[in-house]
Short mmCIF file of C-alpha atoms in Angstrom, two decimals:
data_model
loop_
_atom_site.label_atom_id
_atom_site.label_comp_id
_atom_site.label_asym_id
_atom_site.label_seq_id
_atom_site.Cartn_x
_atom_site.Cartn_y
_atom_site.Cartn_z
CA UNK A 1 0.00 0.00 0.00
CA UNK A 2 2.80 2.76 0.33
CA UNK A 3 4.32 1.53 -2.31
CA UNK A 4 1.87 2.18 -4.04
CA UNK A 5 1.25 5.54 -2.60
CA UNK A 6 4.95 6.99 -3.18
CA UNK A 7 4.92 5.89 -6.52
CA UNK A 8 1.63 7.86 -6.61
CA UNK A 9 3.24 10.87 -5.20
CA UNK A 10 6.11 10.94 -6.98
CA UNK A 11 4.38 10.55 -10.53
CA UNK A 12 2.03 13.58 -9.31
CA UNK A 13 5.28 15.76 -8.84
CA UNK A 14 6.92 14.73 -11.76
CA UNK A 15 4.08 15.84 -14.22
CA UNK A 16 3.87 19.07 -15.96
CA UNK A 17 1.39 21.75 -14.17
CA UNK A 18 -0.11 23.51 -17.58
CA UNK A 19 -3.30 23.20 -18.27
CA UNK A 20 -3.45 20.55 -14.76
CA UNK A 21 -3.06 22.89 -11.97
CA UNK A 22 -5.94 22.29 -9.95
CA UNK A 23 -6.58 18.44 -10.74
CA UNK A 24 -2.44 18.11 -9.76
CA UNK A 25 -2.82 20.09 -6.66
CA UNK A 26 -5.58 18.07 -5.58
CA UNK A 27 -3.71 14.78 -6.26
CA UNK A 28 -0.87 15.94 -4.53
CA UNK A 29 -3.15 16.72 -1.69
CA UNK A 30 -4.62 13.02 -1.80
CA UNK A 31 -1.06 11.31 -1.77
CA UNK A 32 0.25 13.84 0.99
CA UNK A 33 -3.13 12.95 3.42
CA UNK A 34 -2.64 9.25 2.47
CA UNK A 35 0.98 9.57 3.04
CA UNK A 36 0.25 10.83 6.48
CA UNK A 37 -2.03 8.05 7.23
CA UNK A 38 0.20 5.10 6.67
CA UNK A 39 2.90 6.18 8.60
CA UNK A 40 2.71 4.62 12.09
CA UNK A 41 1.85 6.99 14.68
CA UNK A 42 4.62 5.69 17.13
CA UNK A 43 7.11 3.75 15.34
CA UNK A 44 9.87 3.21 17.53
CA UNK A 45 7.44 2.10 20.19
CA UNK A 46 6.09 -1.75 21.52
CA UNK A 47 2.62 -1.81 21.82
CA UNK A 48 1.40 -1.00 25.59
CA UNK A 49 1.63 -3.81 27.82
CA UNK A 50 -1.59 -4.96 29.49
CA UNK A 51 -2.01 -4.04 33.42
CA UNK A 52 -1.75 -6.87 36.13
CA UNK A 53 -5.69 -7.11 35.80
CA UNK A 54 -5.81 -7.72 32.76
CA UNK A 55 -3.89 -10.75 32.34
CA UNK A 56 -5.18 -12.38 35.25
CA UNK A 57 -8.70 -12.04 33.76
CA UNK A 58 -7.35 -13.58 30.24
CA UNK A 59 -6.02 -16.51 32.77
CA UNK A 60 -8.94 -17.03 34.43
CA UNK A 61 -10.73 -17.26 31.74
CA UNK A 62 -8.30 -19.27 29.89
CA UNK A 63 -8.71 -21.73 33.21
CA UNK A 64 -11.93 -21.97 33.51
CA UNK A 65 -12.84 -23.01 30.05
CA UNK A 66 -9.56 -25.70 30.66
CA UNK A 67 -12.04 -27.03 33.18
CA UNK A 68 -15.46 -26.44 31.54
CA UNK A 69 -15.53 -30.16 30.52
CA UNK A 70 -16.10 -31.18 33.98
CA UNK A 71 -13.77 -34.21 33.33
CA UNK A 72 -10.09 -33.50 33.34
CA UNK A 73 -8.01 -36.56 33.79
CA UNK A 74 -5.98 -36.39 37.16
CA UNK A 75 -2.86 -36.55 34.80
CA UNK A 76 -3.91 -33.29 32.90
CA UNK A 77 -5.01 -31.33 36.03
CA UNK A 78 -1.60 -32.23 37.76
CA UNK A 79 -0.02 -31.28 34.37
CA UNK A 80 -1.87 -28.15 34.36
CA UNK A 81 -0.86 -27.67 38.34
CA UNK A 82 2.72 -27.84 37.20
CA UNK A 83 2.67 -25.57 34.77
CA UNK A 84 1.17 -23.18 37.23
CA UNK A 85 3.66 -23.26 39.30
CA UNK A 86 6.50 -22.73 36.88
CA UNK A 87 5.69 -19.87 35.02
CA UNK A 88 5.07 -17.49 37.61
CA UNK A 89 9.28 -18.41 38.71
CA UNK A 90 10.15 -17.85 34.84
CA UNK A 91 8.27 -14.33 34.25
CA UNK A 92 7.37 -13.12 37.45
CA UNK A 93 3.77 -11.93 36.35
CA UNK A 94 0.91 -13.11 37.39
CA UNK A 95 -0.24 -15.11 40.43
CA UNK A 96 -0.84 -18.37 38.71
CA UNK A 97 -1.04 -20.99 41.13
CA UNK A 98 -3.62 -19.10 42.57
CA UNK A 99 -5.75 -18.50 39.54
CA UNK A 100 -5.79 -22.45 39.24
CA UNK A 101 -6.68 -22.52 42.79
CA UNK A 102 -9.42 -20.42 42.89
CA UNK A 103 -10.65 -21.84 39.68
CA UNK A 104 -10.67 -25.44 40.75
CA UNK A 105 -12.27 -24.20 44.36
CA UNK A 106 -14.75 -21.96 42.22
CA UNK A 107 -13.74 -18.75 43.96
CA UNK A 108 -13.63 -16.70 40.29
CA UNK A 109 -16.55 -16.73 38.15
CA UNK A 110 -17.04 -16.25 34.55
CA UNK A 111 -18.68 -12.87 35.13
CA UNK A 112 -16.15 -11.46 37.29
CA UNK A 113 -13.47 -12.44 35.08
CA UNK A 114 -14.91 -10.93 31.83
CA UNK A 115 -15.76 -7.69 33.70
CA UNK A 116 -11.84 -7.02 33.94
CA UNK A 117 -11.66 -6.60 30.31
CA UNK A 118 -12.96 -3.52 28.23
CA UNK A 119 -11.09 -3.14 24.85
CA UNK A 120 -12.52 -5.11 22.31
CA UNK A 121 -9.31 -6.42 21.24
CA UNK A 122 -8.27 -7.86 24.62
CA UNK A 123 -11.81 -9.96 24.50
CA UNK A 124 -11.15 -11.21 21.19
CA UNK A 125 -7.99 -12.49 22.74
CA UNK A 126 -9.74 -14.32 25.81
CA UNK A 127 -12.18 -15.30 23.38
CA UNK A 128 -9.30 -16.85 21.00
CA UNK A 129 -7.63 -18.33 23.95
CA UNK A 130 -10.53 -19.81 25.67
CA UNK A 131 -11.38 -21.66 21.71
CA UNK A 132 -7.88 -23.09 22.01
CA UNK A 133 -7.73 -24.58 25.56
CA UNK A 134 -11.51 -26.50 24.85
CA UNK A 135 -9.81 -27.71 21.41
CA UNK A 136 -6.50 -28.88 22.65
CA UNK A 137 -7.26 -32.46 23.56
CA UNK A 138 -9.94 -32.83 20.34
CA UNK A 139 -13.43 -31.60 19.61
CA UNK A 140 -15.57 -29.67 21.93
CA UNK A 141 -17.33 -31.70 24.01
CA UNK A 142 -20.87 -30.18 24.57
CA UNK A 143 -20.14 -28.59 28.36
CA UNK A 144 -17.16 -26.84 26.51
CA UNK A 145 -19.50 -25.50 23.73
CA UNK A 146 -21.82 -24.10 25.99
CA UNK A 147 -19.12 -22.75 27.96
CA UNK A 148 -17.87 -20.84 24.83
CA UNK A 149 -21.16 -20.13 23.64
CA UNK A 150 -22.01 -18.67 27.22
CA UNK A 151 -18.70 -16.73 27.56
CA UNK A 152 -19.17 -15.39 23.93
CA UNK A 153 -22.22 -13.83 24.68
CA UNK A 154 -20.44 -12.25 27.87
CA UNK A 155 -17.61 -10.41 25.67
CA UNK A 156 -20.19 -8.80 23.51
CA UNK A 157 -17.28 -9.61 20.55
CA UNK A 158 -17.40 -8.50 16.89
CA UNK A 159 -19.70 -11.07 15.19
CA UNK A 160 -17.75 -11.21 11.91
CA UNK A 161 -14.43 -11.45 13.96
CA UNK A 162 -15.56 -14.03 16.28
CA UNK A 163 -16.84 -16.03 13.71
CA UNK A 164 -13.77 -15.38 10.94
CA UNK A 165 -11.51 -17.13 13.89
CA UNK A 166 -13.71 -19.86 14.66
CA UNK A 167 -13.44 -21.05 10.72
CA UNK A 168 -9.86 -20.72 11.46
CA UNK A 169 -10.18 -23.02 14.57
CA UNK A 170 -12.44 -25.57 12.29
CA UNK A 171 -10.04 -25.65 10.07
CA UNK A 172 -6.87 -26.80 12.30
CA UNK A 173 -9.07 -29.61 13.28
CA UNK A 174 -10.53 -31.05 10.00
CA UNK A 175 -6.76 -30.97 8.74
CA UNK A 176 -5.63 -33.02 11.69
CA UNK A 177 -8.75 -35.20 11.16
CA UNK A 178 -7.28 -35.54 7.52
CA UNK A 179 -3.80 -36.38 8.93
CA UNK A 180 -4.73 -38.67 11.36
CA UNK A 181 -7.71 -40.73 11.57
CA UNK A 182 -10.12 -40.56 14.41
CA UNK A 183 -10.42 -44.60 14.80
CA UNK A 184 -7.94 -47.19 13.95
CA UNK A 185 -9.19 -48.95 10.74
CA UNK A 186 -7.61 -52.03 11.16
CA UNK A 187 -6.49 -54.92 13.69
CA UNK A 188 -3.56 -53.49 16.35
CA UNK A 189 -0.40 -55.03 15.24
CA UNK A 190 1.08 -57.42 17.85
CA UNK A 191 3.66 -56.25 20.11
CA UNK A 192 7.24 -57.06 19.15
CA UNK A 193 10.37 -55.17 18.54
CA UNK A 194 11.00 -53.62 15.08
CA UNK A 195 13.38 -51.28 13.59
CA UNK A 196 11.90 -48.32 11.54
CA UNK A 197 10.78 -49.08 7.32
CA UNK A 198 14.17 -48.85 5.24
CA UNK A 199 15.11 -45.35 4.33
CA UNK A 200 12.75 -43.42 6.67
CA UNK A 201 15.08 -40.80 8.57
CA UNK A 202 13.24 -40.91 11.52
CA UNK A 203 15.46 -38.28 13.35
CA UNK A 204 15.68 -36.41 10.80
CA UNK A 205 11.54 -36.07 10.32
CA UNK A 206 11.74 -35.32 14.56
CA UNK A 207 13.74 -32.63 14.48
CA UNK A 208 11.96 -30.97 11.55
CA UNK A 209 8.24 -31.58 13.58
CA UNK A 210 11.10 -29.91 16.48
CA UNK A 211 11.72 -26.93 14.03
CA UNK A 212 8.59 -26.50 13.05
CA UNK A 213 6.33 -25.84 16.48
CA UNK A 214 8.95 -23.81 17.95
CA UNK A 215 8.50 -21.63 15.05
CA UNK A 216 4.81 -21.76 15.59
CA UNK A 217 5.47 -21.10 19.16
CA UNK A 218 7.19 -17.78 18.44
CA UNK A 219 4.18 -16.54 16.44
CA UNK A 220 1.64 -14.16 18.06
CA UNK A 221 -1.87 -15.31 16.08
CA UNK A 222 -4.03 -17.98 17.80
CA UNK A 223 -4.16 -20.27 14.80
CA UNK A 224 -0.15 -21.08 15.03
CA UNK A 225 -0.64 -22.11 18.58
CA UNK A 226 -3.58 -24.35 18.02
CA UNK A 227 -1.37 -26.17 15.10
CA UNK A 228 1.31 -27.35 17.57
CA UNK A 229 -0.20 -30.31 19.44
CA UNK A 230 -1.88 -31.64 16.06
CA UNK A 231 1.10 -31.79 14.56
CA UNK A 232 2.68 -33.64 17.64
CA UNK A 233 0.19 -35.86 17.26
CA UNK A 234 0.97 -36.67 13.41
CA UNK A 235 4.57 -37.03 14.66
CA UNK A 236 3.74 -39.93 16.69
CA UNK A 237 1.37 -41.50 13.98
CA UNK A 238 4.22 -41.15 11.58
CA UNK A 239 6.64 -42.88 13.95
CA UNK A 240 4.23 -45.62 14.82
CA UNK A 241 3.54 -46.19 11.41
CA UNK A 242 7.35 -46.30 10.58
CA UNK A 243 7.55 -49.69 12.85
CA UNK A 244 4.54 -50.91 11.86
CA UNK A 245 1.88 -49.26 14.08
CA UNK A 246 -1.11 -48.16 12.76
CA UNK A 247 -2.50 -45.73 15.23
CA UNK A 248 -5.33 -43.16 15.65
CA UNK A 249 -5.95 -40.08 17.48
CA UNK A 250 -7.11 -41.58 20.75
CA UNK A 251 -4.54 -44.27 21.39
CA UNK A 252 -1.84 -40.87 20.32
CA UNK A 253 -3.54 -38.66 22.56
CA UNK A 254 -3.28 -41.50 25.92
CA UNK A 255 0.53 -41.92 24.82
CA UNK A 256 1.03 -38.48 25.16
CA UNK A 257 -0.69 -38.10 28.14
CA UNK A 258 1.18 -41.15 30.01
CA UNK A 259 4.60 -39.73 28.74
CA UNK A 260 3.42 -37.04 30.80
CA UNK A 261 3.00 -34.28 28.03
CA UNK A 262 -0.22 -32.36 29.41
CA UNK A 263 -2.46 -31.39 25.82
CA UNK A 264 -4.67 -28.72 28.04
CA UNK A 265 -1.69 -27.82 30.28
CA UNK A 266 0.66 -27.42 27.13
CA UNK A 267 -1.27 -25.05 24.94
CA UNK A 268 -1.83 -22.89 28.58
CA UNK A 269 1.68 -22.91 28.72
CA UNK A 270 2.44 -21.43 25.59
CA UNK A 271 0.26 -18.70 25.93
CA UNK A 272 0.93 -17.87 29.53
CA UNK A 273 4.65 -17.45 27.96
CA UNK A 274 3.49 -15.28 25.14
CA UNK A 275 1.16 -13.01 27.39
CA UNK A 276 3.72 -12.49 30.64
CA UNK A 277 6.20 -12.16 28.12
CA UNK A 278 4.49 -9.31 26.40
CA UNK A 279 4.31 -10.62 23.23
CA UNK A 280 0.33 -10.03 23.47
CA UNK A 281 -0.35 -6.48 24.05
CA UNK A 282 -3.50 -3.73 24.46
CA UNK A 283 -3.93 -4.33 21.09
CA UNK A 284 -4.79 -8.27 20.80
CA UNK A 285 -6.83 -10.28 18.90
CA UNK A 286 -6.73 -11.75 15.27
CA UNK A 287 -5.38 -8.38 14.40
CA UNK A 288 -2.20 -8.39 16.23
CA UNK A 289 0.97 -8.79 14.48
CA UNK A 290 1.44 -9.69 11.10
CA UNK A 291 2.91 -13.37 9.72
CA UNK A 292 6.69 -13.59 10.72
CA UNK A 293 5.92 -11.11 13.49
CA UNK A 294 8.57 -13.68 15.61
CA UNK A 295 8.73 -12.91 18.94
CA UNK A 296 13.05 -13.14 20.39
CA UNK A 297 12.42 -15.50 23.33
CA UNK A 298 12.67 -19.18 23.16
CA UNK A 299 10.77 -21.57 21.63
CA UNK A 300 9.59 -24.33 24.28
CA UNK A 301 7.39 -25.89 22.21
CA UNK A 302 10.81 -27.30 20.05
CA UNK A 303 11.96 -29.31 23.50
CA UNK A 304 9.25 -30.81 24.34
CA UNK A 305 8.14 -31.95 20.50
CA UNK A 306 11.38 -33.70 20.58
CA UNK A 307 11.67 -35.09 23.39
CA UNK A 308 8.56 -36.32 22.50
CA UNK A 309 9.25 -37.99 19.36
CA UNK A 310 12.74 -39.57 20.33
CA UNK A 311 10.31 -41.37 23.70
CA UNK A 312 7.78 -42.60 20.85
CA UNK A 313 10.63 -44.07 18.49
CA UNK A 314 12.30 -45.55 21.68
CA UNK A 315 8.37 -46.63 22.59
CA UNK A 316 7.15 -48.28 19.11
CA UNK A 317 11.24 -49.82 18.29
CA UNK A 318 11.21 -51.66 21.48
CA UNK A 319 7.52 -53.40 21.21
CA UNK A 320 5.57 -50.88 23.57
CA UNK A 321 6.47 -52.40 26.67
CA UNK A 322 7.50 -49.27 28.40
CA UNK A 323 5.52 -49.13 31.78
CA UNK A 324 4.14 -45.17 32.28
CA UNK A 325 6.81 -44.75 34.60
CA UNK A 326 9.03 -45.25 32.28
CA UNK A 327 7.87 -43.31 29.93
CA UNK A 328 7.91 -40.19 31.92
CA UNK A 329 11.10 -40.90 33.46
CA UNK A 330 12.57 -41.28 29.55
CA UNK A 331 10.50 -38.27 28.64
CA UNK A 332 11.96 -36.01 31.73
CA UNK A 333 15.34 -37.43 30.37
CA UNK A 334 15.40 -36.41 26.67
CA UNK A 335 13.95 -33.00 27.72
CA UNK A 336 16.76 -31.28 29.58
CA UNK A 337 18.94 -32.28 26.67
CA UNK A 338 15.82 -31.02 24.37
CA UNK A 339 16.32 -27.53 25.82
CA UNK A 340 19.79 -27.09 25.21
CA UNK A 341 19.24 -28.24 21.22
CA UNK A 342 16.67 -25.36 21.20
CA UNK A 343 19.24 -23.14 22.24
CA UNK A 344 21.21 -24.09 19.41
CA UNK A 345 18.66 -24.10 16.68
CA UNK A 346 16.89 -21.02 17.58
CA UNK A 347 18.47 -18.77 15.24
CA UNK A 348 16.81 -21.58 12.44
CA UNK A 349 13.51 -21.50 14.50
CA UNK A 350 13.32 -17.92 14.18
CA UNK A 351 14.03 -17.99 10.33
CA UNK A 352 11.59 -20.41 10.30
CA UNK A 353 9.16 -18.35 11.67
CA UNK A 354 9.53 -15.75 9.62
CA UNK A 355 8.21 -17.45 6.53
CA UNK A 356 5.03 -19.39 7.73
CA UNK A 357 1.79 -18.36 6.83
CA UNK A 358 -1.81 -20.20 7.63
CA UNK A 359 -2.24 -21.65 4.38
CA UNK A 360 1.55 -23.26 4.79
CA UNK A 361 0.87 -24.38 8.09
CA UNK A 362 -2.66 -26.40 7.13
CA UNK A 363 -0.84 -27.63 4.50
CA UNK A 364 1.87 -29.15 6.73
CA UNK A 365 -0.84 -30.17 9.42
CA UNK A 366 -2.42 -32.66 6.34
CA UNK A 367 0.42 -33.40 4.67
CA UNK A 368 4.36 -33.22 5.05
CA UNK A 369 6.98 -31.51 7.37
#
């Protein structure tokens, strides 16, 4: 657009004033004003940071709709307690532990929680967020769509907004229905050690899925976040599949959870980080940054997706017989080691992020990495 604009302005200049003086002046008027418009009011500053009471109303209602189900496993709530815990330690921003505490002892209600927010933006965010935490373990169940439904009504959002990101939402989960299927179509294959299908790289194709969500990680908009555990989730269908496995979304979902990888607890992770970090200011919502707006901090998401996917190729080579203590002692393992790779690669993360788009990611969710 101010391309366009200069080259406006500068061909208005350039031409001759006889017989044009009045139309010129007037289109020199036009560029000036439009000029004026599209430069950014303060350039050299970040966007305002949101008061103490705001974020804790975005977490609240971030943590209630992680509990609107009425059913979380006692894996994911102690997932979800841990992550609590370590963020405030890591930003020093908000009161966590005691936002899941008084959630869980229902000491903060919906209604107080939405009346802490008045920009419209900053509800499209809690909005957004609220979307993502009922979608991060798989469809809605109906408690969680009534919460959403209820809590939409409460924000008063933008109809066209609201419903422009909830296509966006639809659409992360019909791709990973594509990717992955919902039910296992045939017989499970019986348990017995097996080395991966000749010529499949399976490090390689970890590290990538590694690359990849740490990049999405780094990303302000709501649909980059909501990508990440999908395509965790293709990661271990891949690797399964590479030894023989043919898996589906549920049977994915419990390995993940007995590894001790929280789905609920993760996503609330990465946007605790994102909001104490200040990647999310005043002015949130779907209109907040632009593609390859990468934030500078580091991208969790990379550790724990391959830490991950080097337990599930240790998991499916070696029969399944890992007992769930196991697993989560192998997962805890790989994961310090995880976080100093990310270190390493997050110059390539952040290049990485630079470069993605929605249509690339969907793409990526149905298909290849």
């Amino acid at each position: 657009m101010r391309k366009r604009i200069a080259r406006l302005s500068a061909l208005a200049h350039r031409l001759p004033d006889a017989g044009l003086r009045t139309p010129l002046r007037n289109l020199r008027l036009v560029t000036n004003s439009l000029e004026q418009l599209t430069k950014p009011r303060f350039p050299n500053r970040s966007p305002p940071r949101m008061t103490a009471q705001e974020h804790q109303s975005i977490l609240s209602i971030a943590m209630l709709a992680a509990f609107a189900d009425g059913h979380k496993a006692d894996t994911e709530r102690e997932a979800i307690r841990r992550m609590a815990e370590s963020l405030p330690r890591e930003a020093g921003g908000t009161e966590l532990v005691r936002l899941y505490q008084d959630v869980l002892l229902k000491r903060v209600s919906l209604a107080e929680a939405e009346a802490g927010l008045t920009d419209a933006g900053q509800r499209q965010l809690a909005y957004e967020m609220a979307v993502c935490v009922c979608d991060a373990d798989g469809r809605q169940s109906p408690a969680e769509a009534a919460f959403l439904a209820d809590l939409k009504t409460r924000l008063k959002l933008d109809g066209q907004e609201a419903a422009a990101f909830e296509r966006e939402a639809d659409a992360v989960l019909d791709a990973a229905d594509e990717a992955v299927p919902a039910a296992a179509t045939a017989a499970a294959a019986p348990v017995v050690a097996s080395s991966a299908a000749p010529g499949v790289d399976l490090d390689k194709s970890i590290l990538n899925y590694a690359l990849l969500n740490g990049a999405l990680e780094l990303l302000p908009q709501s649909w980059a976040s909501m990508a990440i555990i999908p395509l965790q989730v293709k990661m271990v269908y891949a690797i399964g599949k590479a030894h023989g496995v043919e898996l589906d979304q549920g049977h994915i979902r419990e390995f993940i959870a007995a590894a001790g990888v929280g789905l609920t607890s993760q996503y609330l992770e990465q946007f605790g980080r994102k909001l104490l970090g200040g990647l999310l200011g005043k002015a949130a919502g779907r209109s907040i940054g632009r593609i390859g707006g990468a934030a500078t901090g580091m991208a969790f998401s990379f550790a724990t997706t391959y830490a991950l996917g080097q337990v599930a190729k240790r998991y499916y080579a070696g029969g399944r017989t890992m007992s769930t203590e196991l697993l989560k002692q192998s997962f805890q393992d790989l994961l310090g080691p995880a976080k100093q790779m990310q270190a390493q690669y997050l110059p390539q993360i952040q290049q990485k992020a630079a470069t993605l788009d929605v249509a690339q990611v969907m793409q990526m969710v149905r298909g290849g990495v």
